[in-house]
Structure formats: structure tokens, C-alpha cells
Coordinates of C-alpha atoms and ligand atoms in Angstrom, one line a residue:
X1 CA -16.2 12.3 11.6
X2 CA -13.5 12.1 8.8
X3 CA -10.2 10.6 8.2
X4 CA -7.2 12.3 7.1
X5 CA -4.5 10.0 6.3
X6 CA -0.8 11.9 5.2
X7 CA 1.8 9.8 3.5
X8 CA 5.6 10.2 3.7
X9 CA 6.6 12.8 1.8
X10 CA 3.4 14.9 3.6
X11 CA 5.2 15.0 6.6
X12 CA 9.4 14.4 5.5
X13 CA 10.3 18.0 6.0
X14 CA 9.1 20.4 9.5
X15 CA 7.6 22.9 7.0
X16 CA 5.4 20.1 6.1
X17 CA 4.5 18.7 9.0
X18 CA 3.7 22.4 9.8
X19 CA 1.2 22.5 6.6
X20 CA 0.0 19.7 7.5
X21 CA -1.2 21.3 10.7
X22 CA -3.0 23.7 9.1
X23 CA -5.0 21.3 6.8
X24 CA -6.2 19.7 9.9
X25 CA -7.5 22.6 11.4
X26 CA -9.1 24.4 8.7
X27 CA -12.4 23.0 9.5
X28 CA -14.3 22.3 12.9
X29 CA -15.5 18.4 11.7
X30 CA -13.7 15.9 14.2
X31 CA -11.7 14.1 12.8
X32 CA -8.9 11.1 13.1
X33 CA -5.6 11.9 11.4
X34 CA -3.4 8.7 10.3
X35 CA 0.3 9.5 9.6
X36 CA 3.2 7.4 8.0
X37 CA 6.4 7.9 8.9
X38 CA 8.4 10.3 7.6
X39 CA 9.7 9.6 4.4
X40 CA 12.7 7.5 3.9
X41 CA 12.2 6.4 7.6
X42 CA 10.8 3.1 6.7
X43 CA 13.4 2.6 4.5
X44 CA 16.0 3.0 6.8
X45 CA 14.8 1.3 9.4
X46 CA 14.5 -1.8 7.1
X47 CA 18.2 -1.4 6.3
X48 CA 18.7 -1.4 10.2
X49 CA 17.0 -4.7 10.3
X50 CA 18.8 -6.5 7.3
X51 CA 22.3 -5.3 9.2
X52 CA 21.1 -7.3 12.3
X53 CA 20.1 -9.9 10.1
X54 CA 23.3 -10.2 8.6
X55 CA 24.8 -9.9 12.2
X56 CA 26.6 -6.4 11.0
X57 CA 26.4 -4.3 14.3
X58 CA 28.8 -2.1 12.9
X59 CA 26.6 -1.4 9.7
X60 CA 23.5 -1.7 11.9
X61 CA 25.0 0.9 14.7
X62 CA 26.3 3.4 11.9
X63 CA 22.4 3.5 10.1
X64 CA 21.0 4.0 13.4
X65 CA 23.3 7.2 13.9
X66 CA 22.5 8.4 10.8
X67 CA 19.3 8.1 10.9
X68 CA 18.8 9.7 14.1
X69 CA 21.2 12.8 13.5
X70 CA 18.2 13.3 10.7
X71 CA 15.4 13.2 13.5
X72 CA 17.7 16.0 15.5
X73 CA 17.9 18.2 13.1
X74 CA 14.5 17.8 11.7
X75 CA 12.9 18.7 15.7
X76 CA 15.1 21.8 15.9
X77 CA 13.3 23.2 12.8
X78 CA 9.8 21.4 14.2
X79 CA 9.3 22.5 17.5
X80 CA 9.2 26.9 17.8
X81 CA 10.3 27.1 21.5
X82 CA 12.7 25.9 23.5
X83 CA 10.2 23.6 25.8
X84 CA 8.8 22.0 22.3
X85 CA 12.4 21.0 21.2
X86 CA 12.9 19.5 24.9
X87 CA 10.1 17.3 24.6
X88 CA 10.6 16.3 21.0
X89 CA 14.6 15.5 21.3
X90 CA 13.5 13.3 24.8
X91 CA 11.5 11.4 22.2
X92 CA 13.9 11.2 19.9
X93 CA 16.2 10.0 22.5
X94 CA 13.8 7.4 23.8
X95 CA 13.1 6.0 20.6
X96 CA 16.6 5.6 19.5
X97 CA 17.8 4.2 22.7
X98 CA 15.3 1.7 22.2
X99 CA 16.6 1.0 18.7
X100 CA 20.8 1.3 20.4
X101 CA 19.8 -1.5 22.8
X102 CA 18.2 -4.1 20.7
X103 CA 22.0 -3.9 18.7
X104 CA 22.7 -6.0 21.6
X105 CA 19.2 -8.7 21.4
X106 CA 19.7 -11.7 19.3
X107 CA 17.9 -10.9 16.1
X108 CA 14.2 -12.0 15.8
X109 CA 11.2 -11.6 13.3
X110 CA 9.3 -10.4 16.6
X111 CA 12.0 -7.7 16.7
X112 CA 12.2 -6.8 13.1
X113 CA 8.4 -5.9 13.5
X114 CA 9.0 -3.7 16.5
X115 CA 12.5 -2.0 14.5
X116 CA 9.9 -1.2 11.8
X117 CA 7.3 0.1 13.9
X118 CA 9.7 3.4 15.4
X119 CA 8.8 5.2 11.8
X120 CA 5.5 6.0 12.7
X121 CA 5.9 5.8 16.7
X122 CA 8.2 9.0 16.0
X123 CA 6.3 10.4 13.1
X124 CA 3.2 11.1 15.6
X125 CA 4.9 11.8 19.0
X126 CA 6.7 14.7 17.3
X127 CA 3.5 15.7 15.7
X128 CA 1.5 16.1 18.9
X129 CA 4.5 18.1 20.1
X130 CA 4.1 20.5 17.8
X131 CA 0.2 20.8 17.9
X132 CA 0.6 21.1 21.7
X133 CA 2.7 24.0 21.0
X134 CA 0.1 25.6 18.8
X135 CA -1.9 25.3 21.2
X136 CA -4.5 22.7 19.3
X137 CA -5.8 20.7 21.2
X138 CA -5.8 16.3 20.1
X139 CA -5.6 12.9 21.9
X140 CA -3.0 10.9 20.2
X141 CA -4.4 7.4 19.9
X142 CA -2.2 4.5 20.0
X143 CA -2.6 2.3 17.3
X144 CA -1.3 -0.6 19.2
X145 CA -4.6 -0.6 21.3
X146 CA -6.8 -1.1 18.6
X147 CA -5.6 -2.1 15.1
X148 CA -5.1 -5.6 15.2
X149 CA -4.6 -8.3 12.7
X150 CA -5.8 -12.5 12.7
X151 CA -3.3 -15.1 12.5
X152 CA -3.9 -15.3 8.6
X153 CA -2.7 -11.3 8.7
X154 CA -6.1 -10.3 8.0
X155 CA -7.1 -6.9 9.7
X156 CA -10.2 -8.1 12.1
X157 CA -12.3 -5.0 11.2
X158 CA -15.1 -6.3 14.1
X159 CA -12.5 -6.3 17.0
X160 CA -11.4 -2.8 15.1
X161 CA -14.6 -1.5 15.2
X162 CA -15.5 -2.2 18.9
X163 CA -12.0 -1.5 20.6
X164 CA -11.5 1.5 18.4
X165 CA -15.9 3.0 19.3
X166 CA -15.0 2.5 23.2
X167 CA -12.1 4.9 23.3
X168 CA -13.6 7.3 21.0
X169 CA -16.7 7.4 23.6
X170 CA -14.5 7.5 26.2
X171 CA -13.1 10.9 24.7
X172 CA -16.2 12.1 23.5
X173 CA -15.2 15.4 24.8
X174 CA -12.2 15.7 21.7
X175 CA -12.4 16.4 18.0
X176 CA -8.8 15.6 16.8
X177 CA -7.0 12.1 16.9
X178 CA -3.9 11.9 16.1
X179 CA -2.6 8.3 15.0
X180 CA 0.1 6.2 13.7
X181 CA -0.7 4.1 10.0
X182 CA 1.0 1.2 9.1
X183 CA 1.4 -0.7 12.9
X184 CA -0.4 -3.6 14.3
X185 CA -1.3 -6.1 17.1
X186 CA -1.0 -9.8 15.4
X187 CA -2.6 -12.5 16.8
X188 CA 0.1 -13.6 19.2
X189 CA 0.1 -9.7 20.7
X190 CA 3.0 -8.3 19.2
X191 CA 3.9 -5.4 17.1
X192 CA 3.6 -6.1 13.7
X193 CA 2.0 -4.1 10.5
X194 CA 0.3 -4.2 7.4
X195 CA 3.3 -4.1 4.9
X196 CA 4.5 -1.8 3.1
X197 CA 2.5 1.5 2.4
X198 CA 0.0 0.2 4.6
X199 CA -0.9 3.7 6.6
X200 CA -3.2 3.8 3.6
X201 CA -4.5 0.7 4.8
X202 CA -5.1 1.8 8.2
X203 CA -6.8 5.1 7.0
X204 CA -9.2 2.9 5.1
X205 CA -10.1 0.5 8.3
X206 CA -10.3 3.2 10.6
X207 CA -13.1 5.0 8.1
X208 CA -15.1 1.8 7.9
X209 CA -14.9 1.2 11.4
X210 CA -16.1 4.7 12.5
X211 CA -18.4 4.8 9.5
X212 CA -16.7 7.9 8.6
X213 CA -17.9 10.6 6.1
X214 CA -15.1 10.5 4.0
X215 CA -11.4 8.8 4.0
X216 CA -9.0 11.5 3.3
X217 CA -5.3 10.4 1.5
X218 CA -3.1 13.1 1.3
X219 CA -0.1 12.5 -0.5
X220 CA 2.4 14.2 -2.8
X221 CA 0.4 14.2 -6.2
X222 CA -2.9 15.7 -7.2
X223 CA -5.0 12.6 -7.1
X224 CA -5.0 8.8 -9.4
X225 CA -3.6 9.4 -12.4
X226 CA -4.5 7.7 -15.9
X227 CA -0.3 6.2 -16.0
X228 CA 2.2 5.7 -13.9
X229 CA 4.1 9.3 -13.2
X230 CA 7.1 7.7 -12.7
X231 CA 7.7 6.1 -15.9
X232 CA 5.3 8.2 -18.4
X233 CA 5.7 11.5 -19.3
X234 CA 2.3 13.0 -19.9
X235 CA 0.0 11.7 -16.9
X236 CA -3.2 13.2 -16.1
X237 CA -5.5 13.1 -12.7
X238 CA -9.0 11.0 -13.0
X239 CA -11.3 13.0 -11.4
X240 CA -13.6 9.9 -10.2
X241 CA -13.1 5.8 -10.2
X242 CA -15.4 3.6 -8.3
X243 CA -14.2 1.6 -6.1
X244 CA -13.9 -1.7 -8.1
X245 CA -11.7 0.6 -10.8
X246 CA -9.2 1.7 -7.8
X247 CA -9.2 -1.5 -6.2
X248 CA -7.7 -3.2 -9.3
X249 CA -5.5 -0.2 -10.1
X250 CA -4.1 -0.2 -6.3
X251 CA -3.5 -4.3 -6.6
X252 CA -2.2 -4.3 -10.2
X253 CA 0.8 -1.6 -9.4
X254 CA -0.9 2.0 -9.1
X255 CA 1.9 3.0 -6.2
X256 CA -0.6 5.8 -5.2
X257 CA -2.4 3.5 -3.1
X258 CA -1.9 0.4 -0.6
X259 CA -2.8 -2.8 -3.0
X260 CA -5.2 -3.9 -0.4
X261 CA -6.4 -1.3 0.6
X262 CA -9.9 -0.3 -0.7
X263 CA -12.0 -2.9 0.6
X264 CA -12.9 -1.9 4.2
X265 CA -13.7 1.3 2.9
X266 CA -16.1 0.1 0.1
X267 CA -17.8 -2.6 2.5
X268 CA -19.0 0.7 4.9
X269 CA -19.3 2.4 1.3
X270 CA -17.0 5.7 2.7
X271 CA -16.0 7.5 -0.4
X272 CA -12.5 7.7 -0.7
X273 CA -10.4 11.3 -1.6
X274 CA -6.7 11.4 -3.3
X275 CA -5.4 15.0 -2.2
X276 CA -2.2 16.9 -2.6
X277 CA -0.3 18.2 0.5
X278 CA 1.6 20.8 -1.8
X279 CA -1.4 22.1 -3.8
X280 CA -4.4 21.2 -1.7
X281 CA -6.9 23.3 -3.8
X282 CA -6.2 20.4 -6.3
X283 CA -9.8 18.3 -6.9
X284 CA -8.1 15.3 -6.6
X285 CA -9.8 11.6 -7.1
X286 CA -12.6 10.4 -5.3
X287 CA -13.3 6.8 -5.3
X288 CA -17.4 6.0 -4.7
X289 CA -19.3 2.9 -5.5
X290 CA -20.4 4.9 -8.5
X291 CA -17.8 5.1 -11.5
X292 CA -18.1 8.4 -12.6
X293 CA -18.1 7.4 -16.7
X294 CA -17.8 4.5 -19.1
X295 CA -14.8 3.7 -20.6
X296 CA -10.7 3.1 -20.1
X297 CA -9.9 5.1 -17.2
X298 CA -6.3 4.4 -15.8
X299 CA -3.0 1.9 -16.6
X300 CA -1.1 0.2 -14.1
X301 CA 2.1 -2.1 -13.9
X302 CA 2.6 -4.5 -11.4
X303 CA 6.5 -5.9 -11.3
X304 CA 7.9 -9.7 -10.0
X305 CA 5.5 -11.7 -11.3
X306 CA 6.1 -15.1 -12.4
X307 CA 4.6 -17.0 -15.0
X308 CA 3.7 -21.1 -14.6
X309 CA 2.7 -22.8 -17.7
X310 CA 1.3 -26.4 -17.2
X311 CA 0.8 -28.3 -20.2
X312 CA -0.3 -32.3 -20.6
X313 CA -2.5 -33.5 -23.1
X314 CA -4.5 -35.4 -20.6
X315 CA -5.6 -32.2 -20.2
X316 CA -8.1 -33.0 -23.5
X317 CA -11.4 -33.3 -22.3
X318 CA -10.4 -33.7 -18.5
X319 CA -12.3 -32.4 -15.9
X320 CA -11.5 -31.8 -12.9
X321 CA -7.8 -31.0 -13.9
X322 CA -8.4 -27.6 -13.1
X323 CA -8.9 -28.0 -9.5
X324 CA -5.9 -30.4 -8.7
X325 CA -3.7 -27.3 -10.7
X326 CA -5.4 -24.6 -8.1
X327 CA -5.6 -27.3 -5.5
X328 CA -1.9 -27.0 -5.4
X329 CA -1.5 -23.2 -5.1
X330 CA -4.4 -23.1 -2.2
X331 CA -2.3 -25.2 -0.8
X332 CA 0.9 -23.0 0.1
X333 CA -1.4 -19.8 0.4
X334 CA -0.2 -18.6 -3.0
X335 CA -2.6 -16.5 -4.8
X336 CA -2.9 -16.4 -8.7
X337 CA -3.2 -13.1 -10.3
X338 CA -3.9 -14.2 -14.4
X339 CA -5.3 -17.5 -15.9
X340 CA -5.3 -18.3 -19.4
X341 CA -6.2 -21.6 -20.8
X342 CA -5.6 -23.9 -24.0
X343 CA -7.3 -27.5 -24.9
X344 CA -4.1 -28.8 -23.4
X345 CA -2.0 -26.3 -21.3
X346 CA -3.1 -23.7 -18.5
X347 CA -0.8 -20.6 -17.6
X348 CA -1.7 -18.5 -14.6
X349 CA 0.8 -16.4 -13.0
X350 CA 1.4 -15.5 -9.0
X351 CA 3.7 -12.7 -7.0
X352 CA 6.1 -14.9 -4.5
X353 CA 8.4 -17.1 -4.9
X354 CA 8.4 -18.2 -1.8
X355 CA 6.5 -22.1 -2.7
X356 CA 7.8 -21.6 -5.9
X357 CA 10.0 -25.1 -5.4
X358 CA 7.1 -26.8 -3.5
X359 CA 4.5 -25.7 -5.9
X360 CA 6.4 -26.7 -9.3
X361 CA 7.4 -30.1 -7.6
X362 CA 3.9 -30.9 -6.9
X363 CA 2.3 -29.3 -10.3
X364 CA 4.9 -32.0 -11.7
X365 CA 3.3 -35.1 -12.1
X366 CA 0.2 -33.1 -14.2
X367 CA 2.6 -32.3 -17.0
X368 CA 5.2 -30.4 -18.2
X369 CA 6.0 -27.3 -16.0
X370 CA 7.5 -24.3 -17.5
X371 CA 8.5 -21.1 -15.4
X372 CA 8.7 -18.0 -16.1
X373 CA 10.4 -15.0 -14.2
X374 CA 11.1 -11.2 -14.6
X375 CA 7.3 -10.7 -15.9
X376 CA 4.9 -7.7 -15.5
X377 CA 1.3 -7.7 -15.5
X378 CA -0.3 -4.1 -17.4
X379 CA -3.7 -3.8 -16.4
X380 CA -5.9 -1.6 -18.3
X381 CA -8.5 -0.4 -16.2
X382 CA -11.8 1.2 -16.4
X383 CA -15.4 0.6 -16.3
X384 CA -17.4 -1.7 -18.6
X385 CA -13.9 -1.4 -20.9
X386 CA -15.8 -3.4 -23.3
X387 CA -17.9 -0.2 -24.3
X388 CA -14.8 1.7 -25.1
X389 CA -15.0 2.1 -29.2
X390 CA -12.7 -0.6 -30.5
X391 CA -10.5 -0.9 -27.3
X392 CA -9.1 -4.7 -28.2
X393 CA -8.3 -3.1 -31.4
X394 CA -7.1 0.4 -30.3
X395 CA -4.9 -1.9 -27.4
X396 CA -3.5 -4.5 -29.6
X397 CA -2.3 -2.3 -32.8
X398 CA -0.3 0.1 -30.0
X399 CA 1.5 -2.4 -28.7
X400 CA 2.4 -3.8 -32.2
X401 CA 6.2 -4.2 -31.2
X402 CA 5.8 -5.9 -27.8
X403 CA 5.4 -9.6 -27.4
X404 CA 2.8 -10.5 -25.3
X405 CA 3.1 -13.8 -23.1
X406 CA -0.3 -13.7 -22.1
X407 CA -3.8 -11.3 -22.0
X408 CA -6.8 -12.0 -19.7
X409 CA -9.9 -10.1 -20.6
X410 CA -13.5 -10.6 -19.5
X411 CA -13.1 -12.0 -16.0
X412 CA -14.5 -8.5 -14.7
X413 CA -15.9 -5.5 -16.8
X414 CA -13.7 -3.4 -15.1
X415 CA -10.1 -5.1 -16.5
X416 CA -7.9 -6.3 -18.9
X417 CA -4.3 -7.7 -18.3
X418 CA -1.2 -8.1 -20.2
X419 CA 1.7 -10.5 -19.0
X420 CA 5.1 -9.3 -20.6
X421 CA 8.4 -9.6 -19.7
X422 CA 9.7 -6.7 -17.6
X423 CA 12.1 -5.2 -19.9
X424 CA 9.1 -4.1 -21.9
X425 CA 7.0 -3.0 -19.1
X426 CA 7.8 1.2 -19.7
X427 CA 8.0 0.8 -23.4
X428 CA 4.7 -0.6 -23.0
X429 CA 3.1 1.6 -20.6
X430 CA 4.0 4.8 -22.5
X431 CA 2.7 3.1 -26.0
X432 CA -0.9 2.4 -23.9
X433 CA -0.4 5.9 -22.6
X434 CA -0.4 6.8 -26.7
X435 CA -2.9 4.8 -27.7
X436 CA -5.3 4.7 -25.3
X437 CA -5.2 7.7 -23.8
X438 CA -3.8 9.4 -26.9
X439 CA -1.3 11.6 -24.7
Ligands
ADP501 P1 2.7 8.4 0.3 O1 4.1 8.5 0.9 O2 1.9 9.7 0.5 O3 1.9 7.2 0.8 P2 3.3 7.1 -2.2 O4 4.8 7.3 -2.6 O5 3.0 5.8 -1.5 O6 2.9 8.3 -1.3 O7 2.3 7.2 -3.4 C1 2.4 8.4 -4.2 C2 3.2 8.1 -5.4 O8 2.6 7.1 -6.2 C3 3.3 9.3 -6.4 O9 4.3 10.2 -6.1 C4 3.5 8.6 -7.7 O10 4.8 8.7 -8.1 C5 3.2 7.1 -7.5 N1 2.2 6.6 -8.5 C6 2.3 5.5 -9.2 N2 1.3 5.2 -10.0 C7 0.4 6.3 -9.8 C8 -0.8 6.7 -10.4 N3 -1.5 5.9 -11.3 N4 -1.4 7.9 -10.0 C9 -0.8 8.6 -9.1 N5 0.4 8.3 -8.5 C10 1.0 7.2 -8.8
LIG502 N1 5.9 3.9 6.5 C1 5.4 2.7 5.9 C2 6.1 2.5 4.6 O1 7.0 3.3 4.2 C3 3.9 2.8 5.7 C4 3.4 3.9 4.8 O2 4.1 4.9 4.5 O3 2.3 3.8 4.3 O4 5.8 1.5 4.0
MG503 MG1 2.0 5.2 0.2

């Protein structure tokens, strides 16, 4: 069984959603298809939730028509007869009533989570529609009932695994699924998800679960490119990474996929295909444990990070003054991205702010605290990067103009990261994409 998982844009426009049809179909292999929702949805649905927020019903109620007046036109182009539109407007209907009424419930996180979750809810309804219509026959597959997620937010791929194997066998007789990304049970039972562009996430649980032959993202670009496309001119596709490559890429800023979202796949070792909806004859990635080739393969740019410098001269010859400074981000759940050290100062840089107060209160009494905001990390990624001819060299002389606040390089063979301030971070990544890549 494989998994084909289509992102936003795959399924924004009817036409799509009708491509997207035939890609499923093309061969006999069952198969479970993952959806997002359809592109911009998310988006809006966010807004909707920062009106309530704000209690602005007015904003709130005028996003909500807007939004839906998108859905009706987008069925009356989906749907090919009269009984198809009929079905998918009484789902559009249902879902926006749903999201008319709770402009009268007292705002809630609880509620936020279910306001987020219509994207997807809608995305795959009006999906089956359309395959019923064709004639193709599917089981859509509530995610509710089997993706679930711990009180830490951690997907529990065992519970996964066994809810998701006893409906399958109870369908044995079907080869298509059809199912929403992105959603979640948590651990109190309520709708929640697994943030932002997590559909990718989903794909990759659902493939480890079911031990599937391959996971299957299709999105809107021909596979992981060596830059970021959206700042860089000349990108190109990498035709394979290993896992450990795209896991670093995804978590250091490569947009292409979910930052979390390689691991259940490589624990079941699935290999993992980047495909293009609008040119699917494209080659694409493919992620496996193996890395293809030695050498730099990719650059990626992750945004909002900030950059704590602790300094004390106690710090000479001290042990143990290490662990009381990561004692204190352990202890409100803040993960550090970069360390770099001195004989009397360490720097290491996280991605919230949300302990920021707490954590620089307590770091305190070690020294002198100096923060840092509005810094990027640029990871150069590849495998055993130290075999690249003269890569420190070829990296530093590039990047001649830009100050650097701080590098990291040896922690894995597969990485080296910049810190610099953010208003260097495209300057940057188009000199790497020059001197690296020479493009
Ligand atoms: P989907 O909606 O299908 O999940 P996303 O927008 O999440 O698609 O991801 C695809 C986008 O990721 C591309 O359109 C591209 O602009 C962006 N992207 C950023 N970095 C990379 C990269 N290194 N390689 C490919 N795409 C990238
Ligand atoms: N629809 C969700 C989002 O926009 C999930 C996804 O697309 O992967 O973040
Ligand atoms: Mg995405």
C-alpha cells in the first residue's frame, strides 16, 4: 500500500482537484491519499480565529462569508452534474454553519483547534464527491478516529498504528482511502493538529504505521531543491537526500517539507518521494536511508531565531556550568537549535519566545545575559560535508561581506549552521547559492 499526500496548491483550483483524481487512479496499488486543505484555507480560517480572539464578530462574520462564497463557487466548477453540486453545496453549507454558530460561543483554544480543522474537513468531503461522481470507488477515513497526539503533542505512532490496521482490515475489501492531513485527537479528545503544514506530517505517520511502500508528497514544485525558490533565482531539484540530509533541511527552513516530519517515516525506513502535481513526469526527490552522493547538497534558512549569549568568567575551568545553562531551557520545554562555546561565554540560540522572560531571569545569576533577536540560522546541508573540496574555505570567502554572529560545524556530518541577523539572510543565501553551488 502507498501514500499519496497532496499539499495546497494540489488541490486550490477544481481542475486540480480533478488532476489530482487521475494521479490516483493511474495505477491499481491501494493506496491512502492524505489531502491539505485547499490553499489559502488555512490561512483564512486562522484570520477567522484571531477576529474572535479580538472579539470582532463583524471582522470574524465578514471572513467567514468570504471565504465561503470561494467554496461555492469552487463546487460549481468541482462537481459535473447537478446531484454532485447538491451534495457538495450541503457540505459546504454544513460546514459553514458550523463556523456561523460558533460567532456566537465564547472564544476558546478548544474552539480555535476545531475553527482550524474545517480546511481539511472540506478539502476531503468535496473530494469524495467528486470521485463518487466518477464513479471510483474509496472509503473516506476520518482522521479524527485514528491520528492522535500525547499530552506532550507528540503523535503516538503505536496507538496510530493499531487504531489505524483495525479499520483498514475491517475494509479489506477497498483499495482507495481518502483522508484529511493536518487534524488530530489530543490527549484530552479534542480536535487539535499538528501545526502548520503538518498534512506532510500525517502522510509520513500514516506510511510508517501501515509500513507502506512508499510516502508520496505531491506538491507544487518538482521535488527538494539545492536553495530556497523563493528567495534565489537559479534553484535546482536534488535528485536524492537521505533521510538525515532532509530531516535537517525540513527543520532548518526548507518550506517544501513539515520541519518534523521525516522521522516516522525513516524509523519504518519508507522512502520518501517529492512530486509535482503540474508536471508529474518530473523525477522528483526521493529521501532513503541511503544519501545518494557525498558532498554539499542543499541550503536552507530558518527565520525568528533568537540568540542568548551567557558569559561569566567563572565559567574558567567550571564544570558542570553547562548543565545548570541547559538545565534552565529543559526547564520551560525550550529547545536549542546552535551552541557555540568560549573559555568564558556560551551562545546557543532557540525559536520561541514564549519563556524568553523566565529563561533570561533565571540564566541571570550565571552571568551576563545578552539577547539577541531578528536572527536566521543558514544551514548548509549535505552528507559527510567535510569531504566537499575546501568547503570551510569555499563557504567562508563567499560570504566575505556578511557578518556572521555565530557558525556550528561538526555536531553531525551532515551540517553546518550560520547564525546572522535576518536582514542578511537572502543576500546570504544567494552568495551560498554562488559559491557553493556555483549557480
Ligand atoms: P504544499 O501546499 O504542497 O504543502 P508548500 O507550500 O508547503 O506546499 O511547500 C512547497 C513550497 O516550498 C514550494 O512552492 C517552494 O516555494 C517552497 N520551498 C522552500 N524551500 C524549498 C526547497 N529547498 N525546495 C523546494 N521547495 C522549497
Ligand atoms: N492546511 C494546513 C496548513 O496550511 C496543513 C498543510 O497544508 O499541510 O498549514
Ligand atoms: Mg506544506
Amino acid at each position: 500500500m502507498k501514500i499519496m499526500k497532496f499539499g495546497g496548491t494540489s488541490v486550490g483550483k477544481p481542475e486540480r482537484m480533478h488532476q489530482v483524481a487521475q494521479l490516483i487512479t493511474k495505477t491499481d496499488e491501494p493506496k491512502i491519499v492524505v489531502l491539505s486543505a485547499l490553499s489559502g484555507t488555512t490561512n483564512s480560517l486562522v484570520g477567522i480565529s484571531n477576529f474572535l480572539a479580538h472579539s470582532d464578530r463583524v471582522g470574524a462574520k465578514q471572513a467567514i462569508d468570504t471565504l465561503e462564497a470561494h467554496y461555492r463557487s469552487f463546487v460549481l466548477q468541482l462537481a459535473t452534474t447537478e446531484a454532485g453540486r447538491e451534495k457538495a453545496n450541503a457540505i459546504v453549507t454544513e460546514h459553514f454553519e458550523f463556523l456561523n454558530i460558533i460567532l456566537r460561543i465564547s472564544f476558546s483554544e478548544a474552539l480555535n483547534k476545531d475553527i482550524l480543522a474545517q480546511g481539511e474537513l472540506l478539502s476531503t468531503k468535496l473530494f469524495s464527491v467528486f470521485l463518487e461522481e466518477q464513479g471510483i470507488d474509496h472509503l473516506l477515513l476520518p482522521a479524527l478516529d485514528f491520528m492522535t497526539i500525547d499530552a506532550n503533542e507528540e503523535p503516538q505512532l503505536g496507538s496510530i498504528k493499531v487504531k489505524l490496521s483495525q479499520i483498514l482490515k475491517h475494509h479489506a475489501d477497498k483499495k482507495l482511502f481518502v483522508t484529511q492531513g493536518y487534524i488530530c485527537r489530543n490527549a484530552r479528545g479534542e480536535v487539535d493538529n499538528l501545526k502548520r503544514g503538518g498534512s506532510d506530517y500525517t502522510a509520513s505517520l500514516i506510511a510508517a504505521a501501515i509500513q507502506a511502500t512508499v510516502c508520496e508528497i505531491w506538491t507544487d514544485i518538482d521535488g527538494m531543491h539545492n536553495n530556497d525558490p523563493r528567495v534565489v533565482d537559479k534553484t535546482v531539484a536534488i535528485k536524492q537526500i537521505s533521510f538525515d540530509e532532509a530531516a535537517e533541511l525540513a527543520y532548518f527552513g526548507a518550506k517544501i517539507l513539515h520541519p518534523t516530519c521525516i522521522w516516522p517515516a525513516q524509523q519504518m525506513n519508507v522512502p520518501v518521494k517529492l512530486l509535482n502535481t503540474m508536471q508529474p513526469d518530473a523525477e522528483g526527490t526521493v529521501i532513503t536511508e541511503d544519501a545518494g552522493s557525498v558532498g554539499v547538497k542543499a541550503v536552507a534558512a530558518k527565520d525568528g531565531i533568537i540568540a542568548i549569549k551567557i558569559k561569566s568568567s567563572r565559567m574558567l575551568l567550571a564544570y558542570g556550568f553547562l548543565r545548570k545553562v541547559f538545565e534552565v531551557f529543559e526547564k520551560y520545554r525550550t529547545s536549542i537549535d546552535m551552541v557555540t562555546t568560549s573559555e568564558v561565554a556560551v551562545s546557543v540560540t532557540i525559536d520561541s519566545d514564549t519563556f524568553l522572560e523566565e529563561i533570561v531571569k533565571e540564566l541571570e545569576p550565571f552571568g551576563t545575559v545578552e539577547v539577541d533577536k531578528g536572527q536566521t540560522i543558514v544551514s548548509i546541508v549535505g552528507n559527510e560535508i567535510a569531504k566537499t573540496d575546501h568547503v570551510l574555505q569555499r563557504l567562508f570567502e563567499s560570504m566575505a561581506e556578511v557578518p556572521v554572529r555565530m557558525v556550528s560545524y561538526g555536531g553531525s556530518p551532515h551540517n553546518i549552521s550560520l547564525l546572522v541577523n535576518s536582514e542578511y539572510k537572502i543576500k546570504t543565501l544567494q552568495l551560498l547559492n554562488k559559491g557553493l553551488f556555483g549557480l
